[in-house]
Short mmCIF file of C-alpha atoms and ligand atoms in Angstrom, two decimals:
data_model
loop_
_atom_site.label_atom_id
_atom_site.label_comp_id
_atom_site.label_asym_id
_atom_site.label_seq_id
_atom_site.Cartn_x
_atom_site.Cartn_y
_atom_site.Cartn_z
CA UNK A 1 -26.92 0.09 9.49
CA UNK A 2 -26.90 -3.24 11.28
CA UNK A 3 -30.61 -3.53 10.69
CA UNK A 4 -29.99 -3.09 6.96
CA UNK A 5 -27.50 -5.90 6.96
CA UNK A 6 -29.87 -8.21 8.65
CA UNK A 7 -32.60 -7.64 6.17
CA UNK A 8 -30.16 -8.10 3.22
CA UNK A 9 -29.11 -11.45 4.62
CA UNK A 10 -32.66 -12.60 5.16
CA UNK A 11 -33.38 -11.66 1.54
CA UNK A 12 -30.41 -13.72 0.37
CA UNK A 13 -31.57 -16.84 2.18
CA UNK A 14 -35.19 -16.44 1.12
CA UNK A 15 -34.03 -15.90 -2.48
CA UNK A 16 -31.99 -19.09 -2.46
CA UNK A 17 -34.71 -21.31 -1.19
CA UNK A 18 -37.98 -19.97 -2.42
CA UNK A 19 -36.66 -18.01 -5.40
CA UNK A 20 -34.07 -20.27 -7.17
CA UNK A 21 -35.40 -23.52 -5.73
CA UNK A 22 -38.92 -22.83 -6.95
CA UNK A 23 -37.71 -21.78 -10.31
CA UNK A 24 -35.84 -25.07 -10.78
CA UNK A 25 -38.81 -27.20 -9.71
CA UNK A 26 -41.06 -25.25 -11.96
CA UNK A 27 -38.68 -26.09 -14.78
CA UNK A 28 -39.25 -29.78 -14.26
CA UNK A 29 -36.50 -31.04 -11.92
CA UNK A 30 -37.55 -34.27 -10.33
CA UNK A 31 -36.37 -33.11 -6.97
CA UNK A 32 -35.86 -29.53 -5.94
CA UNK A 33 -32.16 -29.05 -5.13
CA UNK A 34 -31.06 -28.49 -1.59
CA UNK A 35 -31.31 -24.84 -0.70
CA UNK A 36 -28.14 -22.93 -1.23
CA UNK A 37 -26.70 -22.20 2.16
CA UNK A 38 -24.65 -18.96 2.47
CA UNK A 39 -22.61 -20.74 5.25
CA UNK A 40 -21.48 -23.45 2.76
CA UNK A 41 -21.21 -21.45 -0.39
CA UNK A 42 -19.59 -18.29 0.90
CA UNK A 43 -18.40 -18.64 4.41
CA UNK A 44 -16.82 -22.15 3.88
CA UNK A 45 -14.37 -22.38 1.03
CA UNK A 46 -13.95 -18.67 0.48
CA UNK A 47 -13.14 -17.82 3.99
CA UNK A 48 -9.86 -16.20 5.21
CA UNK A 49 -8.02 -17.59 8.27
CA UNK A 50 -9.41 -16.54 11.70
CA UNK A 51 -7.73 -13.47 12.95
CA UNK A 52 -7.02 -12.13 9.45
CA UNK A 53 -6.75 -8.29 9.66
CA UNK A 54 -8.77 -6.17 7.35
CA UNK A 55 -7.83 -2.50 6.97
CA UNK A 56 -7.41 0.41 4.75
CA UNK A 57 -4.40 2.59 3.99
CA UNK A 58 -3.59 6.25 3.60
CA UNK A 59 -0.50 8.47 3.51
CA UNK A 60 -0.02 11.74 5.31
CA UNK A 61 0.47 14.06 2.38
CA UNK A 62 -2.49 12.59 0.51
CA UNK A 63 -5.07 13.12 3.20
CA UNK A 64 -4.01 15.47 5.98
CA UNK A 65 -3.80 18.99 4.49
CA UNK A 66 -2.89 21.57 7.13
CA UNK A 67 0.41 21.79 5.29
CA UNK A 68 1.77 24.76 7.30
CA UNK A 69 -0.08 24.38 10.53
CA UNK A 70 1.12 23.82 14.14
CA UNK A 71 4.81 24.28 13.37
CA UNK A 72 5.00 21.82 10.46
CA UNK A 73 8.00 22.28 8.14
CA UNK A 74 7.90 22.30 4.36
CA UNK A 75 8.28 18.98 2.62
CA UNK A 76 9.50 18.19 -0.87
CA UNK A 77 5.86 17.59 -1.84
CA UNK A 78 4.83 21.01 -0.58
CA UNK A 79 7.55 22.52 -2.71
CA UNK A 80 6.71 20.36 -5.76
CA UNK A 81 2.91 21.04 -5.79
CA UNK A 82 3.60 24.76 -5.41
CA UNK A 83 5.73 24.64 -8.58
CA UNK A 84 3.46 25.54 -11.51
CA UNK A 85 2.87 22.85 -14.10
CA UNK A 86 3.74 19.85 -11.92
CA UNK A 87 0.30 18.60 -10.90
CA UNK A 88 -2.86 17.99 -12.93
CA UNK A 89 -5.25 21.01 -12.81
CA UNK A 90 -2.76 22.67 -10.40
CA UNK A 91 -4.17 20.65 -7.48
CA UNK A 92 -2.25 20.61 -4.16
CA UNK A 93 -2.44 18.76 -0.91
CA UNK A 94 -2.65 22.09 1.07
CA UNK A 95 -6.04 21.15 2.29
CA UNK A 96 -6.55 17.63 0.83
CA UNK A 97 -9.26 15.98 2.90
CA UNK A 98 -8.45 18.12 5.93
CA UNK A 99 -8.00 14.82 7.76
CA UNK A 100 -5.73 16.80 10.20
CA UNK A 101 -8.88 18.35 11.55
CA UNK A 102 -11.51 15.78 10.59
CA UNK A 103 -9.67 12.73 11.87
CA UNK A 104 -12.42 11.83 14.37
CA UNK A 105 -15.04 11.58 11.61
CA UNK A 106 -12.58 9.55 9.47
CA UNK A 107 -11.93 7.11 12.32
CA UNK A 108 -15.66 6.68 12.66
CA UNK A 109 -16.04 5.92 8.99
CA UNK A 110 -13.38 3.27 9.24
CA UNK A 111 -15.12 1.80 12.26
CA UNK A 112 -18.36 1.70 10.25
CA UNK A 113 -16.56 -0.51 7.78
CA UNK A 114 -15.87 -2.96 10.61
CA UNK A 115 -12.13 -2.68 9.82
CA UNK A 116 -9.75 -4.04 12.38
CA UNK A 117 -6.58 -2.16 11.33
CA UNK A 118 -5.50 1.09 9.70
CA UNK A 119 -2.20 1.87 7.98
CA UNK A 120 -1.28 5.57 8.02
CA UNK A 121 1.91 7.50 7.65
CA UNK A 122 3.44 10.13 9.83
CA UNK A 123 4.53 13.43 8.18
CA UNK A 124 8.26 13.71 9.00
CA UNK A 125 8.33 17.49 8.75
CA UNK A 126 5.46 17.68 11.23
CA UNK A 127 7.67 16.02 13.76
CA UNK A 128 11.08 17.42 12.75
CA UNK A 129 10.30 20.56 10.70
CA UNK A 130 13.89 20.63 9.37
CA UNK A 131 14.41 16.95 9.28
CA UNK A 132 16.59 16.76 12.32
CA UNK A 133 16.95 18.65 15.60
CA UNK A 134 14.37 19.31 18.23
CA UNK A 135 10.96 17.56 17.79
CA UNK A 136 7.82 19.60 17.38
CA UNK A 137 5.44 18.58 20.15
CA UNK A 138 2.35 19.99 18.42
CA UNK A 139 3.02 17.75 15.39
CA UNK A 140 3.36 14.73 17.54
CA UNK A 141 0.16 15.54 19.46
CA UNK A 142 -1.86 14.96 16.29
CA UNK A 143 -0.63 11.35 15.94
CA UNK A 144 -1.13 10.84 19.68
CA UNK A 145 -4.79 11.74 19.33
CA UNK A 146 -5.17 9.67 16.20
CA UNK A 147 -3.58 6.53 17.74
CA UNK A 148 -5.77 6.79 20.84
CA UNK A 149 -8.86 7.20 18.69
CA UNK A 150 -7.93 4.15 16.55
CA UNK A 151 -7.36 2.01 19.55
CA UNK A 152 -10.49 3.21 21.16
CA UNK A 153 -12.41 2.21 18.01
CA UNK A 154 -10.96 -1.34 17.71
CA UNK A 155 -8.55 -0.41 14.91
CA UNK A 156 -4.91 -1.53 15.22
CA UNK A 157 -2.60 1.19 14.16
CA UNK A 158 0.06 0.29 11.52
CA UNK A 159 2.40 3.25 11.18
CA UNK A 160 4.51 4.08 8.07
CA UNK A 161 7.40 6.25 9.06
CA UNK A 162 8.14 7.54 5.51
CA UNK A 163 5.58 7.89 2.71
CA UNK A 164 7.55 10.21 0.39
CA UNK A 165 7.30 13.61 2.19
CA UNK A 166 10.94 14.36 2.93
CA UNK A 167 11.61 17.58 4.78
CA UNK A 168 12.61 20.14 2.20
CA UNK A 169 15.51 21.16 4.43
CA UNK A 170 17.04 17.69 3.91
CA UNK A 171 16.51 17.83 0.18
CA UNK A 172 18.58 21.03 0.25
CA UNK A 173 21.38 19.07 1.97
CA UNK A 174 21.35 16.50 -0.83
CA UNK A 175 18.19 14.51 -0.19
CA UNK A 176 18.56 10.76 -0.98
CA UNK A 177 21.88 11.42 -2.72
CA UNK A 178 23.22 12.09 0.78
CA UNK A 179 24.07 9.25 3.10
CA UNK A 180 23.20 11.47 6.03
CA UNK A 181 19.52 11.35 4.95
CA UNK A 182 19.54 7.62 5.70
CA UNK A 183 20.75 8.25 9.22
CA UNK A 184 18.30 11.12 9.68
CA UNK A 185 15.39 8.87 8.73
CA UNK A 186 16.53 6.28 11.14
CA UNK A 187 16.79 8.85 14.00
CA UNK A 188 13.34 10.11 13.20
CA UNK A 189 11.93 6.48 13.02
CA UNK A 190 13.60 5.68 16.35
CA UNK A 191 12.04 8.75 17.87
CA UNK A 192 8.54 7.67 16.64
CA UNK A 193 9.02 4.21 18.09
CA UNK A 194 9.89 5.76 21.44
CA UNK A 195 7.02 8.28 21.35
CA UNK A 196 4.24 5.99 20.10
CA UNK A 197 5.56 2.50 20.64
CA UNK A 198 3.61 2.12 23.85
CA UNK A 199 0.48 1.94 21.66
CA UNK A 200 1.64 1.25 18.13
CA UNK A 201 3.01 -2.28 17.71
CA UNK A 202 3.60 -2.37 13.93
CA UNK A 203 5.95 -0.01 12.15
CA UNK A 204 6.73 0.13 8.45
CA UNK A 205 10.02 1.81 7.58
CA UNK A 206 9.63 3.36 4.07
CA UNK A 207 6.81 3.13 1.58
CA UNK A 208 7.71 2.01 -1.99
CA UNK A 209 11.39 2.85 -2.39
CA UNK A 210 10.97 1.53 -5.88
CA UNK A 211 8.51 4.32 -6.69
CA UNK A 212 9.91 7.39 -5.07
CA UNK A 213 13.44 6.65 -6.22
CA UNK A 214 12.71 5.75 -9.87
CA UNK A 215 9.84 8.19 -10.44
CA UNK A 216 11.24 11.01 -8.35
CA UNK A 217 14.94 10.75 -9.41
CA UNK A 218 15.08 8.72 -12.63
CA UNK A 219 14.96 9.61 -16.36
CA UNK A 220 11.14 9.68 -16.47
CA UNK A 221 10.75 11.62 -13.14
CA UNK A 222 7.28 12.87 -12.48
CA UNK A 223 6.93 13.00 -8.68
CA UNK A 224 8.83 15.02 -6.02
CA UNK A 225 11.51 16.01 -5.93
CA UNK A 226 11.48 15.83 -9.71
CA UNK A 227 15.17 15.14 -10.36
CA UNK A 228 16.59 13.36 -13.37
CA UNK A 229 19.82 11.93 -12.10
CA UNK A 230 22.40 10.17 -14.20
CA UNK A 231 22.57 6.34 -13.56
CA UNK A 232 25.50 6.31 -11.05
CA UNK A 233 23.83 8.97 -8.85
CA UNK A 234 20.46 7.34 -9.17
CA UNK A 235 21.86 4.02 -8.04
CA UNK A 236 23.54 5.71 -5.12
CA UNK A 237 20.33 7.38 -4.08
CA UNK A 238 18.57 4.04 -4.21
CA UNK A 239 21.35 2.52 -2.05
CA UNK A 240 20.86 5.23 0.54
CA UNK A 241 17.14 4.54 0.67
CA UNK A 242 17.52 0.83 1.32
CA UNK A 243 20.23 1.65 3.86
CA UNK A 244 17.75 4.00 5.50
CA UNK A 245 15.40 0.99 5.71
CA UNK A 246 17.97 -1.17 7.47
CA UNK A 247 19.04 1.64 9.84
CA UNK A 248 15.45 2.37 10.63
CA UNK A 249 14.73 -1.34 11.44
CA UNK A 250 17.50 -1.20 14.04
CA UNK A 251 16.44 2.22 15.35
CA UNK A 252 12.82 1.17 15.72
CA UNK A 253 13.82 -1.96 17.56
CA UNK A 254 16.09 0.03 19.82
CA UNK A 255 13.46 2.83 20.45
CA UNK A 256 10.37 0.60 20.72
CA UNK A 257 9.00 -1.81 23.24
CA UNK A 258 9.54 -5.59 23.59
CA UNK A 259 6.56 -6.37 21.34
CA UNK A 260 7.40 -3.79 18.65
CA UNK A 261 7.44 -5.25 15.14
CA UNK A 262 8.97 -3.75 12.05
CA UNK A 263 9.22 -4.31 8.29
CA UNK A 264 9.09 -2.67 4.87
CA UNK A 265 6.07 -1.66 2.73
CA UNK A 266 7.53 -2.12 -0.71
CA UNK A 267 6.08 -1.93 -4.23
CA UNK A 268 7.01 -5.28 -5.66
CA UNK A 269 7.11 -6.21 -9.29
CA UNK A 270 5.15 -9.46 -9.26
CA UNK A 271 5.83 -12.11 -11.85
CA UNK A 272 2.96 -14.35 -12.86
CA UNK A 273 3.83 -17.51 -14.77
CA UNK A 274 2.20 -17.63 -18.19
CA UNK A 275 1.43 -21.32 -17.50
CA UNK A 276 1.26 -22.78 -14.02
CA UNK A 277 3.83 -25.48 -14.81
CA UNK A 278 7.07 -26.13 -12.84
CA UNK A 279 9.36 -24.63 -15.44
CA UNK A 280 7.48 -21.38 -15.74
CA UNK A 281 6.93 -21.12 -12.00
CA UNK A 282 10.68 -21.50 -11.33
CA UNK A 283 11.48 -18.99 -14.09
CA UNK A 284 8.96 -16.54 -12.52
CA UNK A 285 10.65 -16.88 -9.12
CA UNK A 286 13.95 -15.95 -10.71
CA UNK A 287 12.35 -13.04 -12.42
CA UNK A 288 10.85 -11.85 -9.19
CA UNK A 289 14.24 -11.86 -7.44
CA UNK A 290 15.93 -9.90 -10.28
CA UNK A 291 13.09 -7.43 -10.92
CA UNK A 292 13.20 -6.42 -7.29
CA UNK A 293 16.99 -6.64 -6.85
CA UNK A 294 17.52 -3.02 -5.84
CA UNK A 295 14.72 -3.13 -3.29
CA UNK A 296 13.09 -6.04 -1.65
CA UNK A 297 15.74 -8.59 -2.65
CA UNK A 298 18.58 -6.68 -1.16
CA UNK A 299 16.53 -5.86 1.95
CA UNK A 300 15.60 -9.48 2.53
CA UNK A 301 18.95 -11.06 1.38
CA UNK A 302 21.49 -8.43 2.42
CA UNK A 303 23.15 -8.66 -0.98
CA UNK A 304 22.81 -7.28 -4.46
CA UNK A 305 22.35 -10.04 -7.02
CA UNK A 306 25.21 -10.65 -9.54
CA UNK A 307 22.95 -9.75 -12.38
CA UNK A 308 22.02 -6.51 -10.78
CA UNK A 309 25.67 -5.53 -10.26
CA UNK A 310 26.63 -6.62 -13.77
CA UNK A 311 23.79 -4.57 -15.31
CA UNK A 312 24.86 -1.50 -13.38
CA UNK A 313 28.48 -2.02 -14.34
CA UNK A 314 30.62 1.13 -13.60
CA UNK A 315 27.45 2.93 -12.34
CA UNK A 316 26.87 0.35 -9.60
CA UNK A 317 26.39 1.91 -6.17
CA UNK A 318 29.36 2.18 -3.81
CA UNK A 319 28.79 0.22 -0.58
CA UNK A 320 30.65 -1.58 2.16
CA UNK A 321 29.99 -5.11 3.50
CA UNK A 322 28.69 -3.46 6.66
CA UNK A 323 26.09 -1.55 4.60
CA UNK A 324 24.74 -4.76 3.28
CA UNK A 325 24.51 -6.25 6.83
CA UNK A 326 22.53 -3.25 7.90
CA UNK A 327 20.24 -3.31 4.83
CA UNK A 328 19.56 -6.98 5.45
CA UNK A 329 18.66 -6.49 9.15
CA UNK A 330 16.03 -9.19 9.96
CA UNK A 331 12.49 -7.99 9.79
CA UNK A 332 9.39 -9.27 11.58
CA UNK A 333 7.11 -9.12 8.52
CA UNK A 334 7.16 -8.17 4.85
CA UNK A 335 4.60 -5.65 3.57
CA UNK A 336 3.98 -5.61 -0.19
CA UNK A 337 1.97 -3.16 -2.20
CA UNK A 338 0.38 -5.12 -5.07
CA UNK A 339 -1.49 -3.54 -7.99
CA UNK A 340 -0.62 -5.55 -11.09
CA UNK A 341 1.35 -8.42 -12.55
CA UNK A 342 4.06 -9.01 -15.16
CA UNK A 343 3.63 -12.23 -17.13
CA UNK A 344 6.77 -14.30 -17.28
CA UNK A 345 7.83 -17.46 -19.18
CA UNK A 346 10.82 -19.78 -18.97
CA UNK A 347 13.54 -18.97 -21.51
CA UNK A 348 16.31 -21.37 -22.33
CA UNK A 349 19.08 -18.84 -22.63
CA UNK A 350 18.32 -16.32 -19.96
CA UNK A 351 16.29 -18.38 -17.54
CA UNK A 352 13.19 -16.19 -17.74
CA UNK A 353 11.56 -13.65 -20.04
CA UNK A 354 8.97 -11.05 -19.09
CA UNK A 355 6.47 -11.18 -21.88
CA UNK A 356 4.02 -8.45 -21.03
CA UNK A 357 1.52 -6.82 -18.77
CA UNK A 358 -2.05 -7.97 -18.29
CA UNK A 359 -4.83 -6.39 -20.32
CA UNK A 360 -5.61 -2.78 -19.61
CA UNK A 361 -9.08 -2.49 -18.21
CA UNK A 362 -10.58 0.46 -20.11
CA UNK A 363 -12.30 1.96 -17.09
CA UNK A 364 -9.51 1.91 -14.54
CA UNK A 365 -8.46 5.49 -14.31
CA UNK A 366 -4.73 5.42 -13.65
CA UNK A 367 -2.94 5.02 -16.94
CA UNK A 368 -0.35 2.77 -15.31
CA UNK A 369 -2.87 0.36 -13.84
CA UNK A 370 -3.14 -2.94 -15.75
CA UNK A 371 -5.55 -5.37 -14.20
CA UNK A 372 -4.36 -8.85 -13.18
CA UNK A 373 -5.88 -10.36 -10.07
CA UNK A 374 -3.37 -13.27 -9.95
CA UNK A 375 -0.81 -10.80 -8.72
CA UNK A 376 -2.42 -11.05 -5.33
CA UNK A 377 -1.77 -14.82 -5.25
CA UNK A 378 1.72 -14.89 -6.81
CA UNK A 379 3.04 -11.85 -4.94
CA UNK A 380 2.81 -13.31 -1.49
CA UNK A 381 3.62 -16.83 -2.73
CA UNK A 382 6.89 -15.65 -4.14
CA UNK A 383 7.73 -13.67 -0.97
CA UNK A 384 7.06 -16.78 1.16
CA UNK A 385 8.95 -19.15 -1.08
CA UNK A 386 11.91 -16.95 -2.00
CA UNK A 387 12.56 -15.36 1.30
CA UNK A 388 10.87 -17.60 3.82
CA UNK A 389 8.78 -14.70 5.17
CA UNK A 390 6.68 -15.88 8.08
CA UNK A 391 4.31 -12.93 8.14
CA UNK A 392 3.18 -11.04 5.10
CA UNK A 393 0.84 -8.09 4.82
CA UNK A 394 -0.76 -6.67 1.68
CA UNK A 395 -0.03 -3.07 2.58
CA UNK A 396 -1.73 -1.64 -0.49
CA UNK A 397 -4.06 -2.89 -3.24
CA UNK A 398 -6.84 -0.97 -4.87
CA UNK A 399 -7.90 0.88 -8.02
CA UNK A 400 -8.85 4.28 -9.37
CA UNK A 401 -12.31 3.69 -10.78
CA UNK A 402 -14.63 5.88 -12.80
CA UNK A 403 -16.89 6.83 -9.85
CA UNK A 404 -19.79 8.94 -10.73
CA UNK A 405 -22.44 10.32 -8.38
CA UNK A 406 -25.88 8.86 -9.44
CA UNK A 407 -29.06 10.85 -9.49
CA UNK A 408 -29.94 9.53 -6.01
CA UNK A 409 -26.68 10.96 -4.66
CA UNK A 410 -25.04 7.59 -4.23
CA UNK A 411 -21.91 6.21 -5.86
CA UNK A 412 -22.42 2.75 -7.48
CA UNK A 413 -18.71 1.94 -8.03
CA UNK A 414 -19.22 -1.51 -9.45
CA UNK A 415 -15.74 -1.35 -11.12
CA UNK A 416 -14.15 -1.32 -7.67
CA UNK A 417 -16.36 -4.20 -6.54
CA UNK A 418 -15.30 -6.16 -9.66
CA UNK A 419 -11.75 -5.37 -8.83
CA UNK A 420 -11.95 -6.26 -5.18
CA UNK A 421 -13.89 -9.53 -5.71
CA UNK A 422 -11.44 -10.83 -8.27
CA UNK A 423 -8.27 -9.76 -6.43
CA UNK A 424 -9.47 -11.02 -3.07
CA UNK A 425 -10.38 -14.34 -4.59
CA UNK A 426 -6.71 -14.73 -5.48
CA UNK A 427 -5.57 -13.69 -2.09
CA UNK A 428 -7.92 -16.18 -0.53
CA UNK A 429 -6.33 -18.85 -2.71
CA UNK A 430 -3.01 -17.89 -1.22
CA UNK A 431 -4.18 -18.11 2.41
CA UNK A 432 -5.98 -21.37 1.68
CA UNK A 433 -2.71 -22.84 0.49
CA UNK A 434 -1.07 -21.86 3.76
CA UNK A 435 0.84 -18.79 2.47
CA UNK A 436 1.21 -16.71 5.65
CA UNK A 437 -0.61 -13.56 4.72
CA UNK A 438 -1.84 -11.95 7.93
CA UNK A 439 -3.79 -8.94 6.68
CA UNK A 440 -4.92 -6.78 3.85
CA UNK A 441 -4.99 -2.95 3.63
CA UNK A 442 -7.18 -1.60 0.88
CA UNK A 443 -5.83 1.52 -0.87
CA UNK A 444 -7.63 3.63 0.05
CA UNK A 445 -10.09 4.46 2.76
CA UNK A 446 -10.99 7.74 1.16
CA UNK A 447 -10.58 9.46 -2.22
CA UNK A 448 -7.40 11.50 -1.82
CA UNK A 449 -4.66 13.53 -3.48
CA UNK A 450 -3.25 11.05 -5.95
CA UNK A 451 0.17 12.70 -6.45
CA UNK A 452 0.71 13.98 -10.01
CA UNK A 453 -2.85 12.97 -10.84
CA UNK A 454 -4.18 15.41 -8.25
CA UNK A 455 -7.76 14.86 -7.17
CA UNK A 456 -8.89 13.54 -10.49
CA UNK A 457 -8.18 9.87 -9.79
CA UNK A 458 -10.32 8.38 -7.04
CA UNK A 459 -9.13 5.40 -5.12
CA UNK A 460 -11.37 5.51 -2.07
CA UNK A 461 -14.09 3.32 -0.58
CA UNK A 462 -15.45 6.62 0.68
CA UNK A 463 -16.14 9.40 -1.81
CA UNK A 464 -14.93 12.96 -0.90
CA UNK A 465 -16.54 16.03 -2.35
CA UNK A 466 -13.52 18.30 -2.58
CA UNK A 467 -15.66 21.50 -2.50
CA UNK A 468 -17.50 20.74 0.69
CA UNK A 469 -15.24 17.87 2.03
CA UNK A 470 -18.32 15.79 2.62
CA UNK A 471 -17.59 12.07 2.92
CA UNK A 472 -19.95 9.51 1.41
CA UNK A 473 -19.37 5.79 1.53
CA UNK A 474 -19.59 4.24 -1.91
CA UNK A 475 -21.19 0.89 -2.73
CA UNK A 476 -17.71 -0.70 -2.48
CA UNK A 477 -17.64 0.37 1.22
CA UNK A 478 -20.68 -1.76 1.70
CA UNK A 479 -19.15 -4.61 -0.22
CA UNK A 480 -15.87 -4.36 1.84
CA UNK A 481 -17.91 -4.31 5.00
CA UNK A 482 -19.53 -7.62 4.11
CA UNK A 483 -16.16 -9.11 3.27
CA UNK A 484 -14.86 -8.08 6.70
CA UNK A 485 -17.96 -9.26 8.56
CA UNK A 486 -17.93 -12.68 6.97
CA UNK A 487 -14.02 -12.88 6.72
CA UNK A 488 -14.62 -14.22 3.19
CA UNK A 489 -14.90 -13.21 -0.45
CA UNK A 490 -18.56 -12.26 -1.04
C1 LIG B 501 1.03 3.73 -4.52
C2 LIG B 501 1.39 4.67 -3.48
C3 LIG B 501 0.10 5.33 -2.84
C4 LIG B 501 -1.02 5.59 -3.90
C5 LIG B 501 -1.20 4.39 -4.72
C6 LIG B 501 -2.35 4.47 -5.72
O1 LIG B 501 2.11 3.51 -5.36
O2 LIG B 501 2.14 4.15 -2.48
O3 LIG B 501 0.47 6.50 -2.19
O4 LIG B 501 -0.74 6.65 -4.61
O5 LIG B 501 -0.01 3.98 -5.37
#
């Protein structure tokens, strides 16, 4: 592999001098231009800061399989996928990629990418089969092995405590509608920090509260637990989830070690100004605060905005001043999952107006996925400006592309390369301006179980054949490896 890389680079240099240079002189230039130097054109201005972390992200339910192995309890996702008609083609995560048994190969594949970090989630019901009570040592042993293998391979583990797989037993006791679930999550997170905090330094509390609350409990529900709650109950469930975040921040600090660091991994709605002029930029910042009021804004400010409470009216969540203090517990970093932008303009009466999504790229597979690379510039910029975040991670970014296996058995996923190159260019603009983004986690390392979309939507840098479970790096894996190696957009 390394040999291949050397020869590609040699080819690039040779091409720029003898190929392009000769063509220009032949076309009649008086002087042949100076040879293009990869160091100047690529590794100079398009570089990321030294020490920038490059990783990939996955979630337990989407990759592990082994759904009822080694004492694991049932999760709301196990229950949901086993309910006929919920998931495309009746797919389930019962086996998924069988990462639970093939973790060693998967760690090797990430090492081959040259990645320096890996974001994964722990399955709560593997550790506490009923949500609370006595921990299951066999479940923990899996993550022990994984963490050791990651560290041994030069990959920093970034652990997400909750990526949507609530123990079914807790759902039966009210799920996120119950305040006790928030405390149970904190107890579980504190336990993880105690058990793994000697080796894991970075902990994320909950993944995308915005998604699992709205799309699992709201009027258009299509993910587990598949409830359709009236507004007041929905608002209360959301409040309990952000409360769980705050309680977990405190529990992880208490359970961890002196260097333990903790923060959210939230799906932000990112406003992009229609024109980069001061009035539209200011309007977009206001939009960003309000569009995320029930999630990141309350977590980072410890208060619900006036507009948010006015909009909710009589259905607003019930909370105490102490709740808000807990929710706003200081964090060490802010993780944001960024997929697409909303375009925003200044409006004289309301301050701002969201005027639309970006264009839909016809070949991106997820119907929700509008393409807009500027989101990866504006997302971190808003987080840094609005909330003075000193460390930001892009905890997810990626695309479902129309990956087909070519006649030679390879996967030339040029859609994903187009996506990565354009989004990373915007991220590089952010870091070049001094916005404190410390790392990027591509969603995802491997094709995996894409929730309601089942196995039909492929987000991986590595292709998975779901019949044989064979893993094959796609062309985008090669692209990403070059990005990592040069620490630059290539
Ligand atoms: C995010 C989820 C992640 C994955 C990607 C495509 O919303 O956090 O699990 O499904 O979307």
